[in-house]
PDB file of C-alpha atoms in Angstrom:
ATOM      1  CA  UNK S 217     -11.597 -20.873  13.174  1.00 46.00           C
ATOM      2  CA  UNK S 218     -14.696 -18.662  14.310  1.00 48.00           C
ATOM      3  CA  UNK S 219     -17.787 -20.360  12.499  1.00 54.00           C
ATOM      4  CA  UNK S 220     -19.212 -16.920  12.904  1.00 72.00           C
ATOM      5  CA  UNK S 221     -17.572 -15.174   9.991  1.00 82.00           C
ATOM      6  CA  UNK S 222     -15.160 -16.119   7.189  1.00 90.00           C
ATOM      7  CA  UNK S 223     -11.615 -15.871   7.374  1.00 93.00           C
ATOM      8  CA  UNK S 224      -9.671 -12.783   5.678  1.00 95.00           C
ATOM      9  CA  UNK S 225      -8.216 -14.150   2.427  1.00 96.00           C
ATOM     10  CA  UNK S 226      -4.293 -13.022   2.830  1.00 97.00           C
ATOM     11  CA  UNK S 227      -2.029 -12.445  -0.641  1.00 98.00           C
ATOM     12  CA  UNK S 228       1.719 -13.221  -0.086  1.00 98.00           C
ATOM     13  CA  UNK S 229       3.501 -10.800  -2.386  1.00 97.00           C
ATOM     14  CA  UNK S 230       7.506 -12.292  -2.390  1.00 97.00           C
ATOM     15  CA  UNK S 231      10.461 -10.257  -3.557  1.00 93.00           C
ATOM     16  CA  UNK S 232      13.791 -12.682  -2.577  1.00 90.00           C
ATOM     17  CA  UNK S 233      14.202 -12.439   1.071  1.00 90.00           C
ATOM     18  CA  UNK S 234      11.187  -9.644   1.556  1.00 92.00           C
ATOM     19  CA  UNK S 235       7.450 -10.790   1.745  1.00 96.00           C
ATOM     20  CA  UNK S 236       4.762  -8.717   1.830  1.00 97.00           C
ATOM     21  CA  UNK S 237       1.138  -9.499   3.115  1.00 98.00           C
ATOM     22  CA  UNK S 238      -1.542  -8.083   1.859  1.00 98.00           C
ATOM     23  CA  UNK S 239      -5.685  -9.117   3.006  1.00 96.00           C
ATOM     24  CA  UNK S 240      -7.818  -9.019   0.018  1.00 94.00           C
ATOM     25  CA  UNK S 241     -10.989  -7.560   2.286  1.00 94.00           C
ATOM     26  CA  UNK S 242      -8.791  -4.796   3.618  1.00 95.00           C
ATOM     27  CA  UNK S 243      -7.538  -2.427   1.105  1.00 95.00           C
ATOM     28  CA  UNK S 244      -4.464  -0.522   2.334  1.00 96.00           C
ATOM     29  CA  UNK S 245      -3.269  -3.013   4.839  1.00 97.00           C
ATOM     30  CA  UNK S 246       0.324  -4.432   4.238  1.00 97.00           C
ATOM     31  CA  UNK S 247       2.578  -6.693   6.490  1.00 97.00           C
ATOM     32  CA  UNK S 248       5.953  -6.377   4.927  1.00 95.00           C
ATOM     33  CA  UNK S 249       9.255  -8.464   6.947  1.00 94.00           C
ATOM     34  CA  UNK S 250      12.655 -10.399   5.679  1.00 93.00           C
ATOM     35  CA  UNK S 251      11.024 -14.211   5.476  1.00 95.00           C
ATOM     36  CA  UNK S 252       7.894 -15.781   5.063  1.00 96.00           C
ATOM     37  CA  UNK S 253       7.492 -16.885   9.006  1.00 96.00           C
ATOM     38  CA  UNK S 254       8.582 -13.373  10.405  1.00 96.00           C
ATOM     39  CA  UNK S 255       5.627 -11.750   8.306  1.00 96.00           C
ATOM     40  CA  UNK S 256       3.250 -14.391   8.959  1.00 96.00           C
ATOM     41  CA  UNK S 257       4.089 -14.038  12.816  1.00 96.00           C
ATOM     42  CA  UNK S 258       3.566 -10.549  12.742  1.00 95.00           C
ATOM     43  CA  UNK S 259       0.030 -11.036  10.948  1.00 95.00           C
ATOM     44  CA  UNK S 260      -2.575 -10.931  13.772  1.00 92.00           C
ATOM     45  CA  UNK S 261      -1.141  -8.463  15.846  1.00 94.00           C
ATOM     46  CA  UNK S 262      -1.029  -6.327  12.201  1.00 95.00           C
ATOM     47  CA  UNK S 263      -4.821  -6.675  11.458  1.00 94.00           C
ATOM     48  CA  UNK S 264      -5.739  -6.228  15.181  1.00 93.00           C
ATOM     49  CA  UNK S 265      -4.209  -3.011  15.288  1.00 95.00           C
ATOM     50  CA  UNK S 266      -5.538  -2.215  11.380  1.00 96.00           C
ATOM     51  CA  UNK S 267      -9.055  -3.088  12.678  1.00 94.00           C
ATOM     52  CA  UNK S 268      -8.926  -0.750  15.575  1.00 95.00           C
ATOM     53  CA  UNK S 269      -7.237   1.851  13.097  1.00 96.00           C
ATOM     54  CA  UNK S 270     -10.184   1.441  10.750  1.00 96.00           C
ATOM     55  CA  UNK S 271     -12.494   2.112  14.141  1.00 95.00           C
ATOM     56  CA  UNK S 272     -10.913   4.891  15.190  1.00 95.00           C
ATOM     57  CA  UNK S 273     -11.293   6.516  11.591  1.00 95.00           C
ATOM     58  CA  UNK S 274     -14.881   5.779  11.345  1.00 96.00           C
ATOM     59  CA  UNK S 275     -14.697   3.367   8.614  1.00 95.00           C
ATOM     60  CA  UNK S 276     -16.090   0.080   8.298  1.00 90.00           C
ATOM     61  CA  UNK S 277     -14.208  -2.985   9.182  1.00 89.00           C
ATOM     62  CA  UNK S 278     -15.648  -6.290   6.583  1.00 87.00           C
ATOM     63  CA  UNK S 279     -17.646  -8.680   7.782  1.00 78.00           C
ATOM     64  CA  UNK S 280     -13.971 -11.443   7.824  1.00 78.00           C
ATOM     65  CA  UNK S 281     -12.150 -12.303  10.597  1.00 75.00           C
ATOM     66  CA  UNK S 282     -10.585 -12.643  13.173  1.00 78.00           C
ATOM     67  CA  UNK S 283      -8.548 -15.996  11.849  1.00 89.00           C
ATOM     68  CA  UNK S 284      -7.165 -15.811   8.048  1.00 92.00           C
ATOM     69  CA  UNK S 285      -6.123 -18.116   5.221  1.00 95.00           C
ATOM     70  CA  UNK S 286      -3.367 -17.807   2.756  1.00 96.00           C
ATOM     71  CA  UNK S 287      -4.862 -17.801  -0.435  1.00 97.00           C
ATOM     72  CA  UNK S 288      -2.615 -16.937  -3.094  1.00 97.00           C
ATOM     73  CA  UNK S 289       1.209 -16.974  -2.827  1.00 98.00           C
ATOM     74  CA  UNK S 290       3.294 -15.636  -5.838  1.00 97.00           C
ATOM     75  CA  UNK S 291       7.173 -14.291  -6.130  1.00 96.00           C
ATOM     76  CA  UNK S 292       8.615 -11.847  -8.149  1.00 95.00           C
ATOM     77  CA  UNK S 293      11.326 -12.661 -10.808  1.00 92.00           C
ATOM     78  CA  UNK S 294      14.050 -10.648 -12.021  1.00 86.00           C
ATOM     79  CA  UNK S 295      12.486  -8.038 -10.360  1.00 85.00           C
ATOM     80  CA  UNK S 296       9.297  -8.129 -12.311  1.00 94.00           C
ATOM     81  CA  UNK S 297       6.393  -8.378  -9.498  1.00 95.00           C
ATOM     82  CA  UNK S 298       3.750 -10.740  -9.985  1.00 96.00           C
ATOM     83  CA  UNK S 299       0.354 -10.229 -11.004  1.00 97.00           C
ATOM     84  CA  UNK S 300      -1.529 -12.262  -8.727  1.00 97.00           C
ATOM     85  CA  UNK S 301      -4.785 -13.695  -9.827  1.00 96.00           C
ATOM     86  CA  UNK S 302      -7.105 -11.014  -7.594  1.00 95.00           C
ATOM     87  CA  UNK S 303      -5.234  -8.575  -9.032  1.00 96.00           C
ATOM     88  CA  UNK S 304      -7.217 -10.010 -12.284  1.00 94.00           C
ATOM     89  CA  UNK S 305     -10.844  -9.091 -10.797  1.00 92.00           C
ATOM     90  CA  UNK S 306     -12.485  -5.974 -11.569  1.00 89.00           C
ATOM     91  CA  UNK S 307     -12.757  -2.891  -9.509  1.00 91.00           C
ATOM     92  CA  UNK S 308     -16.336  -1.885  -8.786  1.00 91.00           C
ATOM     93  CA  UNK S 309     -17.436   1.514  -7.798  1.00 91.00           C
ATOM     94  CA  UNK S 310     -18.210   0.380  -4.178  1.00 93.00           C
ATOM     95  CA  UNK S 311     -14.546  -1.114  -4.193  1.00 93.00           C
ATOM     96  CA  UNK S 312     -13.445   2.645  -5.390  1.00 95.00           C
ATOM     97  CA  UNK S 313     -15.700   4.192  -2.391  1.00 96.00           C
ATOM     98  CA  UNK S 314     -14.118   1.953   0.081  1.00 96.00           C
ATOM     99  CA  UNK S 315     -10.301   1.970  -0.594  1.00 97.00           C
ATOM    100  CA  UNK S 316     -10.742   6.123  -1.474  1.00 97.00           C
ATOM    101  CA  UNK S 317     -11.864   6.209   2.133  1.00 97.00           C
ATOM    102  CA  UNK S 318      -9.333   3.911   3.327  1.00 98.00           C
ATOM    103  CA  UNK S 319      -6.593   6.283   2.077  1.00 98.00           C
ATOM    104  CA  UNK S 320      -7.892   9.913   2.705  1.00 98.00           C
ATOM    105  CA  UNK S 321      -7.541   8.877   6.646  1.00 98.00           C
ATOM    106  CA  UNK S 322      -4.086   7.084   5.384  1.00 98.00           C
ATOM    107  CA  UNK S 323      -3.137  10.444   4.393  1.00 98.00           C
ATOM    108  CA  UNK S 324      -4.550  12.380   7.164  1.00 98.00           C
ATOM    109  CA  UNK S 325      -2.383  10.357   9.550  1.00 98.00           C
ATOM    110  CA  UNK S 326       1.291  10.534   6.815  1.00 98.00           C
ATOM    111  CA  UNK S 327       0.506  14.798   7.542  1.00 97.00           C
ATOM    112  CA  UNK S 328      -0.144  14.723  11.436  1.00 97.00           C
ATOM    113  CA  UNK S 329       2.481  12.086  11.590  1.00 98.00           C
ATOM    114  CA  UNK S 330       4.966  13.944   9.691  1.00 97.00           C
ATOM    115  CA  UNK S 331       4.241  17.296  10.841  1.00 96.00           C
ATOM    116  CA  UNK S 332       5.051  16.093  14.209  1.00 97.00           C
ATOM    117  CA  UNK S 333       8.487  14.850  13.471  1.00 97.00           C
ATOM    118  CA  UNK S 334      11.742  15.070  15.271  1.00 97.00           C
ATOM    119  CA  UNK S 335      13.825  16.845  12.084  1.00 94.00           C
ATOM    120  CA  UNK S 336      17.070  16.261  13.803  1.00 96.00           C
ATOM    121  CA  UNK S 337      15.812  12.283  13.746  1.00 96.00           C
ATOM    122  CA  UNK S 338      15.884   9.541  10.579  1.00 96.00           C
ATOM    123  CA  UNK S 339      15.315   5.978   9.941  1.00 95.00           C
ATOM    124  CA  UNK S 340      16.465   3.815   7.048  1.00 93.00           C
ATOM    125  CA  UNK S 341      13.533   2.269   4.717  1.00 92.00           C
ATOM    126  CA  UNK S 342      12.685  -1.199   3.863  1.00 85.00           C
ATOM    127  CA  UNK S 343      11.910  -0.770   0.175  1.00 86.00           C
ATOM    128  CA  UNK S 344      15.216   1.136  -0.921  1.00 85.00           C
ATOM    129  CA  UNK S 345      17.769  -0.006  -2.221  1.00 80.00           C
ATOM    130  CA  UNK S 346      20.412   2.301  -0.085  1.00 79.00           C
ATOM    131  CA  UNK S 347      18.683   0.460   3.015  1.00 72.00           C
ATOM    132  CA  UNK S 348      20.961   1.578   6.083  1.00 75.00           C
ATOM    133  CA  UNK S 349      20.953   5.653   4.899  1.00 87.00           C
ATOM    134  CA  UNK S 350      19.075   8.201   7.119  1.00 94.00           C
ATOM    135  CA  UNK S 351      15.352   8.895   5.861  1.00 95.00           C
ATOM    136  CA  UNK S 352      14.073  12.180   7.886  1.00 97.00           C
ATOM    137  CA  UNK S 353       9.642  12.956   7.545  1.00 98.00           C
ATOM    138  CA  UNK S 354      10.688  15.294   3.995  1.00 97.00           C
ATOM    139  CA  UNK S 355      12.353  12.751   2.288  1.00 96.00           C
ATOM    140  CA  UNK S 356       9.842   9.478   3.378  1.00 98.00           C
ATOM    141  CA  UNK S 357       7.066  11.969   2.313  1.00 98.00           C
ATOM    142  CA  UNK S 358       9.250  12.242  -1.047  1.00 97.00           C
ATOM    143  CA  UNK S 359       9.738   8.430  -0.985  1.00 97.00           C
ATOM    144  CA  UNK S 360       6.084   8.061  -0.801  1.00 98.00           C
ATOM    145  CA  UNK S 361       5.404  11.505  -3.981  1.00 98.00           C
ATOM    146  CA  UNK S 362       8.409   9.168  -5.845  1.00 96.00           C
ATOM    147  CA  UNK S 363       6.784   6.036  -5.630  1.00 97.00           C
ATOM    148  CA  UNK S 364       3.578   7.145  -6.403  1.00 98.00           C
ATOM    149  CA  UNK S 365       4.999   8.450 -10.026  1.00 97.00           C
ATOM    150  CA  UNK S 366       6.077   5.034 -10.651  1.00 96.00           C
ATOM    151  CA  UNK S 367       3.148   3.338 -10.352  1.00 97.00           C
ATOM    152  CA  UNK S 368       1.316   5.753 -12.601  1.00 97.00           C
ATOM    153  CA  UNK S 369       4.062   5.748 -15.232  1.00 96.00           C
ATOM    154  CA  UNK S 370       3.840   1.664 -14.874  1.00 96.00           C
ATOM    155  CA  UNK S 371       0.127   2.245 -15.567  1.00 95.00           C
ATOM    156  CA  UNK S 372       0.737   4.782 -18.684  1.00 94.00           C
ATOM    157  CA  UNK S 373      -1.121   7.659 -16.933  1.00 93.00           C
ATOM    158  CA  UNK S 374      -0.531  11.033 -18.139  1.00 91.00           C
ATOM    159  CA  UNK S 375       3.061  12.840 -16.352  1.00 89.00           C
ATOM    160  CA  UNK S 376       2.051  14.893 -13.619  1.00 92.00           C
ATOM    161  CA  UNK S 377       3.981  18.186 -14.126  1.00 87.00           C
ATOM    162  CA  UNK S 378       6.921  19.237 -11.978  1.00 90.00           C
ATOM    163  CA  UNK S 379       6.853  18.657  -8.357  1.00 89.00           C
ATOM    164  CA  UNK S 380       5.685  21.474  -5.656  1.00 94.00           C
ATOM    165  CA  UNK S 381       8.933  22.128  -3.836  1.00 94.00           C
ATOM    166  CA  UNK S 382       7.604  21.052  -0.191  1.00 96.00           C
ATOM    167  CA  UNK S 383       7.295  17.267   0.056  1.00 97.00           C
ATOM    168  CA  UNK S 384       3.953  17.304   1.603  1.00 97.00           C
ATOM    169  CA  UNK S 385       2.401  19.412  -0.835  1.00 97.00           C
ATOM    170  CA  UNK S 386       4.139  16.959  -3.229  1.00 97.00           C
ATOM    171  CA  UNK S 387       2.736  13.768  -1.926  1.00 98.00           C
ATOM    172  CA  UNK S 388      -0.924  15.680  -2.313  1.00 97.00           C
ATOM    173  CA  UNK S 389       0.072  15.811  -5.922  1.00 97.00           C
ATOM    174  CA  UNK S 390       0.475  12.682  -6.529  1.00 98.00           C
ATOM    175  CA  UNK S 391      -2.576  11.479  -4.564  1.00 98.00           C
ATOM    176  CA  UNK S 392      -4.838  13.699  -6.498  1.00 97.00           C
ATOM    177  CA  UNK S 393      -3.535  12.642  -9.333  1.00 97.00           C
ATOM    178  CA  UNK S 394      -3.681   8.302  -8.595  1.00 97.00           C
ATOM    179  CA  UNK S 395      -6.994   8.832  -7.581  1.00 97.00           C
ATOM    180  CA  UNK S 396      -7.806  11.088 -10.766  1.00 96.00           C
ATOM    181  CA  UNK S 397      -6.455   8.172 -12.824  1.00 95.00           C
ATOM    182  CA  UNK S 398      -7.832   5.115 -10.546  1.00 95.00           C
ATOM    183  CA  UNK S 399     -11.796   6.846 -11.079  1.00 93.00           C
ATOM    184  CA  UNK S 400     -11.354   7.382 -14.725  1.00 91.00           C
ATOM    185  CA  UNK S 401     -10.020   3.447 -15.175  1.00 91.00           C
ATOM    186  CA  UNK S 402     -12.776   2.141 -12.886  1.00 87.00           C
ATOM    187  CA  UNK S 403     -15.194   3.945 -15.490  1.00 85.00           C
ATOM    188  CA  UNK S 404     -13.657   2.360 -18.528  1.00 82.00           C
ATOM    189  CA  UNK S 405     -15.917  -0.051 -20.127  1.00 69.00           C
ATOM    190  CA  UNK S 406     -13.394  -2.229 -21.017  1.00 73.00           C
ATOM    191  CA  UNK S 407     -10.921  -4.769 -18.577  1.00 75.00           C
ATOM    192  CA  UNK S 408      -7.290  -3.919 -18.970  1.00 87.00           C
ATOM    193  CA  UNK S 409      -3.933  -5.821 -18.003  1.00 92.00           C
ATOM    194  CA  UNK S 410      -1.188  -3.181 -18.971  1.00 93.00           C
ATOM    195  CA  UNK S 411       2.558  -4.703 -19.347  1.00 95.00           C
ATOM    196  CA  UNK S 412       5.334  -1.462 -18.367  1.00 95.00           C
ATOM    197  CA  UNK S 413       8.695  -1.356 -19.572  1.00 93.00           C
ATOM    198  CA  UNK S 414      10.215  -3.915 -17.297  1.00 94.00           C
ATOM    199  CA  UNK S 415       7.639  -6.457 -18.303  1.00 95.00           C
ATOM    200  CA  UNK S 416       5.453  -5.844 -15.183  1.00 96.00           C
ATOM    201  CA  UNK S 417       2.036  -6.486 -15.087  1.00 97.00           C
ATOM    202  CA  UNK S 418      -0.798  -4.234 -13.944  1.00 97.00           C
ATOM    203  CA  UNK S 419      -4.045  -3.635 -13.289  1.00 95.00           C
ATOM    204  CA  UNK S 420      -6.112  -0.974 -11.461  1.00 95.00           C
ATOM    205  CA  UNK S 421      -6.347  -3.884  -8.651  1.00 95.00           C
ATOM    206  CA  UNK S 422      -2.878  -4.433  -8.420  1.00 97.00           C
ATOM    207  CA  UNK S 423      -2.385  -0.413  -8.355  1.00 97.00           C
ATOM    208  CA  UNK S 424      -4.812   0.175  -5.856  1.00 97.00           C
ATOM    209  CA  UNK S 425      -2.797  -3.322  -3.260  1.00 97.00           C
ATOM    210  CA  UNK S 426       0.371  -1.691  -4.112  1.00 97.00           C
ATOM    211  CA  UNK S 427      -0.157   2.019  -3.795  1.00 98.00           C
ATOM    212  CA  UNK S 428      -2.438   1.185  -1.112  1.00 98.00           C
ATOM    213  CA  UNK S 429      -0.147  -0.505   1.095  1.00 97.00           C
ATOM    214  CA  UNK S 430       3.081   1.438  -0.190  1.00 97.00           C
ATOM    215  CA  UNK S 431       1.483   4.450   2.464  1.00 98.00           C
ATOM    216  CA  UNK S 432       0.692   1.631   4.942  1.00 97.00           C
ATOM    217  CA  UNK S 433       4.361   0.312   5.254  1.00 95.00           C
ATOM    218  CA  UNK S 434       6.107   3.667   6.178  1.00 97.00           C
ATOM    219  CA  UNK S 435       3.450   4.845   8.655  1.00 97.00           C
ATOM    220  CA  UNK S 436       6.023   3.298  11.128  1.00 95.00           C
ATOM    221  CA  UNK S 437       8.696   5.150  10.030  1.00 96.00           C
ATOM    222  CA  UNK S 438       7.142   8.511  10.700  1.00 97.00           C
ATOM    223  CA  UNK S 439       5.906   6.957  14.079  1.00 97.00           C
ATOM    224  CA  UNK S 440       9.626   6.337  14.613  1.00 96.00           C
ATOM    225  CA  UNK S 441      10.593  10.087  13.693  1.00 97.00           C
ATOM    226  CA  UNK S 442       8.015  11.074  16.465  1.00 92.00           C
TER     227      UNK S 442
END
């Protein structure tokens, strides 16, 4: 371990046979693979790449690294996810600054990425439950628009309206409106754990890993459509 700096502090995130990684220092960075040794063998060469990403973008990488530490390992049941105990700390304005800059070069790279697509091309996604159908760029752009309005319904947010008919524009939607809901939480005066209809627990933390990472893990895919 380098004496130098502190490890990063990974989150294993289980659901059955899928496990997803996340680092608590690096918001919007997800491993996700079938078992708990396939993700954790993919790790390093997944932050490497995330640091120079983070480079590239002219954002900061955190003063952790380059070795990591699994600190918190939780599974989902009955297809409830868990609520991990980081999930549990609050989100500070300089956490808001940081992951809001994090995602506008996410989304930056989903556009170029998908604008440059094959359309004759398609890949099937890990986090569907039809896994083996065709995904072209439209429809993971409207897997990512879909997924977002889950995770603001799960949160109670207000609806967003009806969709713009072109999947990009309808991904924008739903970014404006997660970060529209994440700034006026992170205001809030008071600390909030909000239980959905499936018995799920949330917090803007847990919003921010999931929704986060959510556009991390299908950057690939549009690669792949390339």
């Amino acid at each position: 371990m380098n004496a130098a700096t502190p490890p990063y502090s990974v989150l294993v995130d289980r659901w059955g046979q899928q496990v997803l990684l996340y680092v608590r220092e690096l918001p919007g960075f997800q491993v996700t693979a079938f078992g708990y040794g396939p993700a954790v063998a993919q790790l390093e060469t997944a932050l490497r790449a995330h640091e120079a990403w983070l480079r590239e973008g002219g954002l900061p990488t955190p003063g952790a690294g380059p070795d990591f530490r699994i600190v918190e390992d939780k599974e989902a049941h009955g297809g409830v996810g868990a609520l991990l105990d980081s999930d549990l700390s609050l989100v500070t304005a300089a956490d808001v600054a940081t992951a809001t800059a994090v995602c506008r070069e996410r989304m930056t790279q989903l556009e170029r990425l998908a604008r440059s697509a094959d359309p004759t091309r398609d890949v099937p996604l890990y986090d569907v439950p039809d896994r083996g159908e065709g995904y072209d760029a439209d429809r993971v752009l409207l897997h990512l628009a879909d997924m977002d309005s889950y995770y603001l319904q799960c949160v109670g947010a207000p609806a967003i309206g009806a969709a713009p008919a072109h999947p990009l524009a309808a991904l924008q939607q739903t970014d404006r409106a997660f970060w529209g809901w994440v700034r006026r939480a992170a205001d809030a005066p008071d600390f909030a754990v909000v239980t959905d209809g499936s018995g799920e627990s949330w917090t803007t933390t847990k919003l921010l890993r999931r929704r986060l990472g959510h556009l991390h893990e299908h950057v690939a895919d549009l690669e792949a459509l390339g």
